[in-house]
Amino acid sequence: MVDVIIIGAGVSGSACARELSRYNVNVCVLEKGEDVCYATSKANSGIAHAGYDAKVGSLMAKLNVEGNKMMPELSKELDIPFIQNGSFVVCNNQEDLDTLKTLYDKGVANGVDVEIITDRNRIVEMEPNIADNVVAVLYAPATGVVCPFTLNIAMAENAAMNGVDFKFNTEVVGFEKTDNGWKVLTNNGEFETKYIVNAAGVYADVLHNMVSENKIHITARRGDYCLLDKGTGKHVNRTIFALPSKFGKGILVTPTAHGNLLLGPTAVDIEDKEATATTSEGLNELIAKAGLNVKDIPLRKVITSFAGLRAHEDNHEFIIKEVEDAKGFIDCAGIESPGLTSSPAIGKMVAGILKEKLGLEPNPNFNGKREGIIASNELDFNSRQELIKNKPAYGNIVCRCEMISEGEILDAIHRPLGAKSLDGVKRRTRAGMGRCQSGFCSPRTIDLINKECKIAMDEITKSGGKSQIIVGTNKDSL
Amino acid sequence: MKYDVVIIGGGPAGLAAAVSARDNGVESILILERDKELGGILNQCIHNGFGLHTFKEELTGPEYAARYITEVQNRNIEYKLHTMVIEINKDKVITAMNQEEGLFQIEAKAIILAMGCRERSRGALNIPGYRPAGIFSAGTAQRLVNMEGYLPGREVVILGSGDIGLIMARRMTFEGAKVKVVAELMPYSGGLKRNIVQCLDDFGIPLKLSHTVVNIKGKERLESITLAQVDENLKPIPGTEEEYTCDTLLLSVGLIPENELSENMGIEISRVTSGPIVNESLETNIEGVFACGNVLHVHDLVDFVSGEAATAGKNAAMYVQGKHIDKSENTISLQGENGVRYTVPVNIDPKRMEDSQIIRFRVGQVYTDSFLSVYFDDERISNKKKRVMAPGEMEEVVITKAQLMDRPNLKRITIKIEEA
């Protein structure tokens, strides 16, 4: 019997776990994937939105602004890449100026620092590659770019360091109400708990609807992205948004926290909650639309494309509260953009609800500081030399595109909630994320996983489940 | 650390450059190799067909490499393995690292770039669909199979008919996998004719020209891919889709010279070859920095890599010994036209050039019964009938010093394809 079960180790669930670990409370996180940051949280724009876009007075607006304000400090505490680069929402013709003004008003009402710039010279000075027909922009200096993987991973790691238990490959299939809480049924046994936090992303409606008569509905809204090689991030200084439409914030062009250029996302509502396949229509659309706001995008430097799913709730609002007809079941549902930005605030809010209900006392041993994996390529000469002297594994480069050493990969494997798969290593270290897309390093990385995790070569996966990389040995079928 | 000539990369280009630099009188030479052994990608090319030009016999990749490794060792040329170069600056200071020595710097009088190339990935093609396990570049699969003994899959589709893809079609068949089809976007193969015959035809593997992958299915491991025919603009034709169940997709869709180090040190890169722009000495825009092999432009045959690298090695030797003749006032620029996509080199100094100069290039499409012409300014000086020219086979013409000495005012040499 634990106090709280959190369903989902995405960015919301992990934030809840970390915030709860500030208290003396037994928390267990159930994740159906083989790792944290496994679904929606792994494929998004990686933007810390300023908060001018969310509906005035909504919970979404409140948590967005709060989350954005927490990000600079949090990124230091968790040792993750975050750059407050600011953003433009661009207006390509005079008729749309009213829409831009509406956005400005929303920003002011939400308490966000915003400014409309109509001086074309100033716009071009700030963004030399802005499209020629841009007549005005909404400038929000508080927007930032964060590494979405390490934000999620770091919060989970830090929660684990502070005593939260994580169970992977554990998919929730049902619930039973008990006298003092809930029994959670999974493919991996039953778990008893006093409280449940439903942070199941695109499946949060399915879980909610198992326990409540007041149904909610979440649509998986697919977004295709293109990622360009490192270095192309310099093409723009800020995150460049199109004017928002009913389908969300539109196609953006942004540098990432690691200096890549990211284009996307499209917005297509789909039935299948696992359908993360990109389409040629989607990729063509986003390339065309990205070019409307930023010129001369170096498309020959595209290194990969991918699709993510946003958990779009019908009312486009975060649902974070105890379910009225299911006491002890707390929803954390409808967490779509600006979900990543809001996640630290979501965690705080959920922990606040549970603190009240469980009468929680602070955990005196809580340590909110998490040390990241050393990015050895970013160290100065002497520090790097010293590091290799002490730990020679840092002198052996495994991923030549991103210059990731064996030392970093070993750290990713052996730290709390360590990587067990190729993608697990990739999201923690960036090995395989570069221009050759793991062609060079994947055989070397699986070799390290084999040795360090004692997983047989033909059982090592790309990302859990049946995603084995090697199927056998030469001539084994002959 | 100080060396006269430092060679970045211990593959076939680096090895031949080192041997040549030594034979041309340089004592102080260092090869930096990032892998655990010399020989580069040849070590995973266990098929034969190497060395026909250089040694007049058919060798496997490792055997060909071994010949040059022996030459390097016989000359006691220094090399460091497991050593990654992280940066080269324009003053030819190299920053490198390995486990034993940590991070260190080397001052070089001359540098020979011989880093080779990498494979184009799925991402660069924007192939839509899922991103399951089971999609490999042909070279990655080749390493797994040939060097580590692991089978990456049992039912295979190959996209791209580059040489590595063709070779891997045969190899996967030998190892017990079923290769269902090789699809090629272009209306012609990007590989050598001999490889199509020996690796596909001999095993009954179909080659579908003007076809590409338009969908990838499988959320965890690859389950199927869909091929479609493409039109003359290389756009998929609706209604031509055909689904192939498979657990593996190998990509052999092009090689890209790996010039991140070169670009960061300020070397000018050709947008066509993605390799450095070089002169007759294979010297880049930075004096004393030379390039050869697949980092300069992607070759079909290692024999030509070795030859080119020997030239780079010799010129680096001349440079450090101060034997390089002063540059002429006027250099002659070279250009390709009408289907000749590029030339290596891009300019020639007639005073510095050897008695004859090989100019290598590739054509942009398949040409049959066409004429390959060389123009000195506007004057056509040769017009040679070629039965077939294809993008998959590198072409060359030879210019002699005598020809250029006769024309002191020559500004431009143009190589083009003509109907007659």
CSV table of C-alpha atoms in Angstrom, one decimal, chain B residues 37 44 48 57 63 69 71 102 120 148 178 198 226 240 272 275 278 318 331 343 370 420:
chain,number,residue,atom,x,y,z
B,37,GLU,CA,42.7,-0.1,-36.1
B,44,GLN,CA,34.2,-4.1,-43.0
B,48,ASN,CA,36.6,-8.9,-53.1
B,57,GLU,CA,44.8,-8.6,-58.5
B,63,GLU,CA,43.6,-7.4,-47.6
B,69,ILE,CA,49.2,-0.8,-43.3
B,71,GLU,CA,53.8,-0.2,-46.0
B,102,GLY,CA,43.6,12.8,-22.7
B,120,ARG,CA,23.0,9.8,-45.7
B,148,GLU,CA,30.4,-8.4,-35.3
B,178,LYS,CA,15.7,-12.9,-47.7
B,198,GLN,CA,27.2,-10.0,-59.2
B,226,THR,CA,5.4,0.6,-49.2
B,240,THR,CA,1.5,2.5,-57.9
B,272,VAL,CA,28.1,19.9,-55.3
B,275,GLY,CA,34.2,18.3,-50.3
B,278,VAL,CA,41.1,22.1,-54.2
B,318,MET,CA,56.9,19.4,-51.2
B,331,THR,CA,45.6,30.0,-62.4
B,343,THR,CA,35.5,18.7,-61.4
B,370,SER,CA,27.5,11.0,-76.3
B,420,ALA,CA,28.1,15.2,-81.4
